[in-house]
């Protein structure tokens, strides 16, 4: 009795942990079968322009952001939820896969990744190619909002309407889900990074202060809100005087940051309204009862749930762990091949 010989690639996969990857604009999370989340690092690559060599990936590269010599550049391979720099994305994926497997060289894992619902075929192909060139044996792409809903614990296989809003770094993905299918989905390129950009623009315009992305993110976390806070708060911000070019410190308050972020918040709420308008009436009744679930790092903006609730008159709740909803939902696909086959958007071998 003869059995079919395993190919070299599938044999190597046999010795590799399957991986679920949330390839985010701001952060990348990797879940390995049997190990849990093994990588949680910024989606940044530090490149030496003199040598063309990658000097750091993830946390190492983020430490260099805004502090590197002229010949060192910090690259963010992902922009608006899709690959903006193919070579850097491949290098980053390869590095994170190696870290997930404790730097073993001969690893060819099966990989499942969540992607925004409205990316183009070219963008989809770029994600697949980057994963294969990073030594994956098999790659599946799944709808990001769908896996975020699964990770948030929503009963997506039931015959009831579930609405999830996943606010990441580059995109906000909104989906209405029923019977393991996406009834409606929309992806808008307004999310956490857009909020940081608005803060940078506001401080330059209102205070003549130039700040970097890291400072903007810190301000967003400390003072950012979508609805007035119970207690007003303020903080001192250090940056560079735009006119004089010397270091400068200004004091800012939560109200001005809320105003700076209002355009981004309004865009997200408008996209939610469109989704509600286009949802079939039977499922609308379910959403009225069950409400909207928020996931993703951007959903941690203070009082965002209150603002959405006030403008939609629907219950709004935050997922238990918004930052890991996508990767944990993707991880469930590793253990449920039947569900993966139903939800896989694209698969190439």
Short mmCIF file of C-alpha atoms in Angstrom, two decimals:
data_model
loop_
_atom_site.label_atom_id
_atom_site.label_comp_id
_atom_site.label_asym_id
_atom_site.label_seq_id
_atom_site.Cartn_x
_atom_site.Cartn_y
_atom_site.Cartn_z
CA UNK A 1 0.00 0.00 0.00
CA UNK A 2 1.52 3.29 -1.12
CA UNK A 3 0.68 6.71 0.29
CA UNK A 4 1.16 9.93 -1.62
CA UNK A 5 4.51 11.51 -0.73
CA UNK A 6 4.25 14.83 1.10
CA UNK A 7 5.68 17.80 -0.74
CA UNK A 8 8.68 19.51 0.85
CA UNK A 9 6.55 22.54 1.62
CA UNK A 10 3.75 20.60 3.34
CA UNK A 11 6.31 18.58 5.29
CA UNK A 12 7.88 21.78 6.60
CA UNK A 13 4.40 23.05 7.46
CA UNK A 14 3.88 19.91 9.54
CA UNK A 15 6.66 21.10 11.86
CA UNK A 16 5.41 24.70 11.99
CA UNK A 17 2.68 26.24 14.15
CA UNK A 18 -0.21 27.63 12.13
CA UNK A 19 -0.49 31.40 12.56
CA UNK A 20 -3.34 33.91 12.72
CA UNK A 21 -2.09 37.40 11.86
CA UNK A 22 -3.70 40.79 12.36
CA UNK A 23 -1.54 42.80 9.96
CA UNK A 24 -2.55 46.24 11.17
CA UNK A 25 -1.56 49.72 10.07
CA UNK A 26 -0.41 50.59 13.60
CA UNK A 27 0.32 47.19 15.20
CA UNK A 28 0.74 43.60 14.08
CA UNK A 29 -0.41 40.73 16.30
CA UNK A 30 0.45 37.09 15.67
CA UNK A 31 -1.32 34.14 17.29
CA UNK A 32 0.35 30.71 17.14
CA UNK A 33 -1.63 27.47 17.55
CA UNK A 34 -1.19 26.13 21.06
CA UNK A 35 0.78 29.19 22.22
CA UNK A 36 -1.61 32.16 22.08
CA UNK A 37 -0.50 35.67 21.05
CA UNK A 38 3.25 35.46 20.53
CA UNK A 39 3.89 38.78 18.75
CA UNK A 40 2.32 42.17 19.54
CA UNK A 41 4.49 44.85 17.99
CA UNK A 42 4.23 48.14 16.04
CA UNK A 43 4.04 47.75 12.24
CA UNK A 44 7.32 49.61 11.63
CA UNK A 45 10.57 48.76 9.83
CA UNK A 46 13.82 50.74 10.27
CA UNK A 47 15.88 50.80 7.07
CA UNK A 48 19.52 51.87 6.60
CA UNK A 49 19.52 53.81 3.30
CA UNK A 50 23.32 53.55 2.99
CA UNK A 51 23.39 49.75 3.08
CA UNK A 52 19.78 48.92 2.16
CA UNK A 53 19.69 46.69 5.25
CA UNK A 54 16.81 46.45 7.73
CA UNK A 55 18.15 47.57 11.12
CA UNK A 56 15.06 46.93 13.22
CA UNK A 57 11.47 45.70 13.09
CA UNK A 58 8.55 46.32 15.44
CA UNK A 59 9.38 47.73 18.89
CA UNK A 60 13.06 48.15 17.98
CA UNK A 61 12.11 50.27 14.95
CA UNK A 62 9.50 52.33 16.85
CA UNK A 63 12.16 53.38 19.35
CA UNK A 64 14.03 54.89 16.39
CA UNK A 65 10.98 56.81 15.07
CA UNK A 66 11.78 60.52 14.88
CA UNK A 67 15.21 59.91 16.45
CA UNK A 68 17.15 58.35 13.61
CA UNK A 69 20.18 59.74 11.71
CA UNK A 70 19.51 61.03 8.19
CA UNK A 71 20.46 57.74 6.53
CA UNK A 72 18.09 55.71 8.75
CA UNK A 73 14.40 55.79 7.85
CA UNK A 74 11.49 54.35 9.79
CA UNK A 75 9.00 52.88 7.30
CA UNK A 76 5.38 51.98 8.03
CA UNK A 77 4.70 49.21 5.46
CA UNK A 78 0.93 49.44 6.00
CA UNK A 79 -1.11 52.50 5.14
CA UNK A 80 -4.91 52.66 5.43
CA UNK A 81 -5.08 48.93 6.13
CA UNK A 82 -3.22 47.89 2.96
CA UNK A 83 0.41 47.35 1.98
CA UNK A 84 2.08 50.62 1.00
CA UNK A 85 5.67 49.31 0.85
CA UNK A 86 5.82 45.74 -0.43
CA UNK A 87 9.48 44.97 0.39
CA UNK A 88 9.20 46.37 3.93
CA UNK A 89 5.93 44.45 4.51
CA UNK A 90 7.57 41.21 3.39
CA UNK A 91 10.59 41.82 5.64
CA UNK A 92 8.33 42.64 8.60
CA UNK A 93 6.13 39.56 8.07
CA UNK A 94 9.17 37.31 7.75
CA UNK A 95 10.66 38.72 10.95
CA UNK A 96 7.41 38.30 12.92
CA UNK A 97 6.94 34.74 11.61
CA UNK A 98 10.48 33.92 12.75
CA UNK A 99 9.82 35.43 16.17
CA UNK A 100 6.60 33.42 16.46
CA UNK A 101 8.63 30.26 15.83
CA UNK A 102 11.52 31.22 18.15
CA UNK A 103 13.73 32.08 15.15
CA UNK A 104 13.70 28.55 13.69
CA UNK A 105 14.82 28.81 10.09
CA UNK A 106 12.81 26.08 8.33
CA UNK A 107 9.26 27.18 9.09
CA UNK A 108 6.43 27.27 6.53
CA UNK A 109 3.23 27.89 8.51
CA UNK A 110 -0.34 28.05 7.29
CA UNK A 111 -1.40 31.68 7.75
CA UNK A 112 -4.82 33.30 8.10
CA UNK A 113 -5.06 37.11 7.90
CA UNK A 114 -7.90 39.59 8.24
CA UNK A 115 -8.15 42.30 5.56
CA UNK A 116 -10.42 45.37 5.11
CA UNK A 117 -13.60 44.59 3.16
CA UNK A 118 -13.09 47.13 0.38
CA UNK A 119 -9.49 46.52 -0.67
CA UNK A 120 -8.82 46.00 -4.37
CA UNK A 121 -7.73 42.74 -6.01
CA UNK A 122 -4.27 44.26 -6.52
CA UNK A 123 -4.02 45.10 -2.80
CA UNK A 124 -5.28 41.61 -1.91
CA UNK A 125 -2.66 40.05 -4.19
CA UNK A 126 0.05 42.13 -2.51
CA UNK A 127 -0.91 40.72 0.93
CA UNK A 128 -0.89 37.16 -0.42
CA UNK A 129 2.45 37.62 -2.21
CA UNK A 130 4.09 39.18 0.86
CA UNK A 131 2.95 36.25 3.02
CA UNK A 132 4.17 33.62 0.52
CA UNK A 133 7.52 35.35 0.09
CA UNK A 134 7.79 35.38 3.89
CA UNK A 135 7.73 31.54 3.63
CA UNK A 136 4.05 30.73 4.32
CA UNK A 137 2.90 27.30 3.04
CA UNK A 138 -0.74 28.35 2.61
CA UNK A 139 -2.50 31.71 3.02
CA UNK A 140 -6.17 32.48 3.68
CA UNK A 141 -7.63 35.99 3.77
CA UNK A 142 -10.79 36.69 5.76
CA UNK A 143 -12.96 39.79 6.18
CA UNK A 144 -11.57 41.86 9.03
CA UNK A 145 -14.95 42.96 10.39
CA UNK A 146 -16.17 39.35 10.39
CA UNK A 147 -13.21 38.06 12.42
CA UNK A 148 -13.44 41.10 14.72
CA UNK A 149 -17.07 40.11 15.42
CA UNK A 150 -16.02 36.51 16.13
CA UNK A 151 -13.20 37.72 18.40
CA UNK A 152 -15.63 39.99 20.24
CA UNK A 153 -17.79 36.94 21.02
CA UNK A 154 -20.76 37.77 18.77
CA UNK A 155 -22.92 34.79 17.67
CA UNK A 156 -22.12 35.23 13.96
CA UNK A 157 -23.47 31.79 12.94
CA UNK A 158 -26.95 32.48 14.39
CA UNK A 159 -29.88 33.74 12.29
CA UNK A 160 -29.78 37.13 14.01
CA UNK A 161 -28.28 40.46 12.99
CA UNK A 162 -24.98 41.49 14.57
CA UNK A 163 -23.30 44.83 13.92
CA UNK A 164 -19.60 45.35 14.55
CA UNK A 165 -17.51 48.49 14.09
CA UNK A 166 -13.77 47.75 14.06
CA UNK A 167 -11.74 50.97 14.35
CA UNK A 168 -8.10 50.20 13.65
CA UNK A 169 -5.10 52.35 12.80
CA UNK A 170 -5.78 52.82 9.09
CA UNK A 171 -9.40 51.83 8.50
CA UNK A 172 -12.75 51.56 10.22
CA UNK A 173 -14.54 48.38 9.12
CA UNK A 174 -18.28 48.19 9.66
CA UNK A 175 -20.27 45.01 9.08
CA UNK A 176 -23.71 43.56 9.63
CA UNK A 177 -23.41 39.80 10.03
CA UNK A 178 -25.95 36.96 10.11
CA UNK A 179 -25.70 33.18 9.55
CA UNK A 180 -21.87 33.37 9.18
CA UNK A 181 -22.30 35.74 6.23
CA UNK A 182 -21.61 39.44 5.76
CA UNK A 183 -24.97 41.05 4.90
CA UNK A 184 -23.41 44.51 4.55
CA UNK A 185 -19.86 45.76 4.94
CA UNK A 186 -18.11 49.05 4.48
CA UNK A 187 -14.53 50.11 5.03
CA UNK A 188 -13.67 53.80 5.48
CA UNK A 189 -10.10 55.03 5.58
CA UNK A 190 -10.62 57.11 8.71
CA UNK A 191 -9.32 55.63 11.97
CA UNK A 192 -6.63 56.01 14.65
CA UNK A 193 -3.90 57.37 12.35
CA UNK A 194 -6.27 60.00 10.92
CA UNK A 195 -6.96 61.15 14.48
CA UNK A 196 -3.21 61.51 15.15
CA UNK A 197 -2.83 63.57 11.94
CA UNK A 198 -5.68 65.90 12.99
CA UNK A 199 -3.96 66.48 16.35
CA UNK A 200 -0.63 67.29 14.62
CA UNK A 201 -2.41 69.74 12.27
CA UNK A 202 -4.32 71.38 15.13
CA UNK A 203 -1.22 72.03 17.26
CA UNK A 204 0.65 73.50 14.31
CA UNK A 205 -2.26 75.76 13.35
CA UNK A 206 -3.41 76.80 16.85
CA UNK A 207 -0.13 76.83 18.77
CA UNK A 208 2.58 77.03 16.09
CA UNK A 209 3.93 73.79 17.59
CA UNK A 210 5.42 70.98 15.53
CA UNK A 211 5.07 67.51 17.08
CA UNK A 212 5.63 63.94 15.86
CA UNK A 213 3.33 60.93 15.57
CA UNK A 214 4.33 59.45 18.93
CA UNK A 215 3.46 62.69 20.77
CA UNK A 216 0.15 62.97 18.88
CA UNK A 217 -0.76 59.41 19.90
CA UNK A 218 0.09 60.18 23.55
CA UNK A 219 -2.15 63.29 23.42
CA UNK A 220 -4.99 61.26 21.89
CA UNK A 221 -4.76 58.67 24.65
CA UNK A 222 -4.50 61.25 27.43
CA UNK A 223 -6.93 63.98 26.29
CA UNK A 224 -8.78 62.61 23.26
CA UNK A 225 -12.54 62.12 23.54
CA UNK A 226 -15.64 62.04 21.35
CA UNK A 227 -18.01 63.46 23.96
CA UNK A 228 -17.41 65.91 26.86
CA UNK A 229 -15.53 64.35 29.77
CA UNK A 230 -16.90 64.27 33.33
CA UNK A 231 -13.82 66.21 34.44
CA UNK A 232 -11.96 68.60 32.11
CA UNK A 233 -8.27 67.74 31.78
CA UNK A 234 -5.13 69.32 30.37
CA UNK A 235 -1.49 68.47 29.70
CA UNK A 236 1.79 70.13 28.74
CA UNK A 237 3.10 69.19 25.31
CA UNK A 238 6.69 69.59 24.16
CA UNK A 239 7.58 70.15 20.54
CA UNK A 240 9.35 72.58 18.22
CA UNK A 241 8.31 76.15 17.59
CA UNK A 242 7.34 76.26 13.90
CA UNK A 243 8.62 79.83 13.46
CA UNK A 244 11.69 80.00 15.70
CA UNK A 245 12.74 76.37 15.31
CA UNK A 246 13.54 76.01 19.02
CA UNK A 247 12.00 73.67 21.64
CA UNK A 248 8.70 74.90 23.02
CA UNK A 249 6.13 73.72 25.56
CA UNK A 250 2.41 74.55 25.43
CA UNK A 251 -0.50 73.62 27.66
CA UNK A 252 -3.52 72.12 25.91
CA UNK A 253 -7.00 71.12 27.11
CA UNK A 254 -9.31 68.22 26.26
CA UNK A 255 -11.94 70.46 24.62
CA UNK A 256 -9.61 71.62 21.82
CA UNK A 257 -8.48 68.05 21.10
CA UNK A 258 -12.13 66.92 20.99
CA UNK A 259 -12.77 69.67 18.42
CA UNK A 260 -9.71 68.58 16.41
CA UNK A 261 -11.01 64.98 16.34
CA UNK A 262 -14.65 65.85 15.62
CA UNK A 263 -14.27 65.47 11.83
CA UNK A 264 -12.88 61.92 12.16
CA UNK A 265 -15.56 60.91 14.66
CA UNK A 266 -18.31 62.37 12.43
CA UNK A 267 -17.00 60.40 9.41
CA UNK A 268 -17.14 57.14 11.40
CA UNK A 269 -20.67 57.89 12.66
CA UNK A 270 -21.82 58.77 9.14
CA UNK A 271 -20.51 55.40 7.88
CA UNK A 272 -22.42 53.66 10.71
CA UNK A 273 -25.61 55.52 9.71
CA UNK A 274 -25.23 54.41 6.08
CA UNK A 275 -24.79 50.81 7.26
CA UNK A 276 -27.96 51.04 9.37
CA UNK A 277 -29.91 52.48 6.42
CA UNK A 278 -28.83 49.61 4.17
CA UNK A 279 -29.54 46.82 6.64
CA UNK A 280 -32.62 44.63 5.88
CA UNK A 281 -35.56 45.48 8.22
CA UNK A 282 -35.57 42.03 9.92
CA UNK A 283 -31.92 42.43 10.92
CA UNK A 284 -32.44 46.08 11.91
CA UNK A 285 -34.81 44.89 14.63
CA UNK A 286 -32.08 42.55 15.96
CA UNK A 287 -29.53 45.39 15.98
CA UNK A 288 -32.02 47.62 17.83
CA UNK A 289 -32.18 44.95 20.55
CA UNK A 290 -28.54 43.83 20.58
CA UNK A 291 -26.89 47.13 19.70
CA UNK A 292 -23.52 47.90 18.11
CA UNK A 293 -20.23 46.36 19.29
CA UNK A 294 -17.03 48.42 18.98
CA UNK A 295 -13.61 46.79 18.58
CA UNK A 296 -10.11 47.89 17.56
CA UNK A 297 -7.65 50.28 19.18
CA UNK A 298 -9.52 53.36 17.90
CA UNK A 299 -12.64 52.32 19.84
CA UNK A 300 -10.73 53.14 23.04
CA UNK A 301 -11.17 56.87 22.35
CA UNK A 302 -12.88 58.14 25.50
CA UNK A 303 -16.69 58.40 25.32
CA UNK A 304 -16.85 57.25 21.69
CA UNK A 305 -19.54 54.73 22.69
CA UNK A 306 -21.59 57.54 24.31
CA UNK A 307 -21.33 59.72 21.19
CA UNK A 308 -22.40 56.89 18.84
CA UNK A 309 -25.24 55.95 21.20
CA UNK A 310 -26.45 59.58 21.32
CA UNK A 311 -26.43 59.90 17.52
CA UNK A 312 -27.96 56.50 16.62
CA UNK A 313 -30.27 55.89 19.61
CA UNK A 314 -28.91 52.33 19.78
CA UNK A 315 -27.14 50.49 22.60
CA UNK A 316 -23.35 50.59 22.06
CA UNK A 317 -20.86 48.37 23.86
CA UNK A 318 -17.10 47.90 23.78
CA UNK A 319 -15.62 44.45 23.12
CA UNK A 320 -13.95 42.87 26.16
CA UNK A 321 -10.46 43.28 24.66
CA UNK A 322 -10.79 45.60 21.63
CA UNK A 323 -7.08 45.42 20.73
CA UNK A 324 -7.06 41.64 20.23
CA UNK A 325 -10.55 41.03 18.74
CA UNK A 326 -9.29 40.65 15.15
CA UNK A 327 -6.40 38.31 15.92
CA UNK A 328 -8.47 36.18 18.33
CA UNK A 329 -11.31 35.91 15.80
CA UNK A 330 -8.78 34.95 13.11
CA UNK A 331 -7.29 32.39 15.50
CA UNK A 332 -10.68 30.65 15.77
CA UNK A 333 -10.45 30.01 12.01
CA UNK A 334 -7.32 27.92 12.66
CA UNK A 335 -9.38 25.48 14.73
CA UNK A 336 -12.57 25.51 12.63
CA UNK A 337 -11.73 24.59 9.04
CA UNK A 338 -15.42 24.38 8.03
CA UNK A 339 -15.98 27.98 9.13
CA UNK A 340 -12.72 29.03 7.43
CA UNK A 341 -13.90 27.56 4.11
CA UNK A 342 -17.13 29.56 4.45
CA UNK A 343 -15.38 32.81 5.29
CA UNK A 344 -12.18 32.67 3.23
CA UNK A 345 -12.16 35.55 0.74
CA UNK A 346 -9.12 34.41 -1.17
CA UNK A 347 -6.82 31.43 -1.00
CA UNK A 348 -3.84 30.54 -3.17
CA UNK A 349 -1.36 27.71 -2.80
#
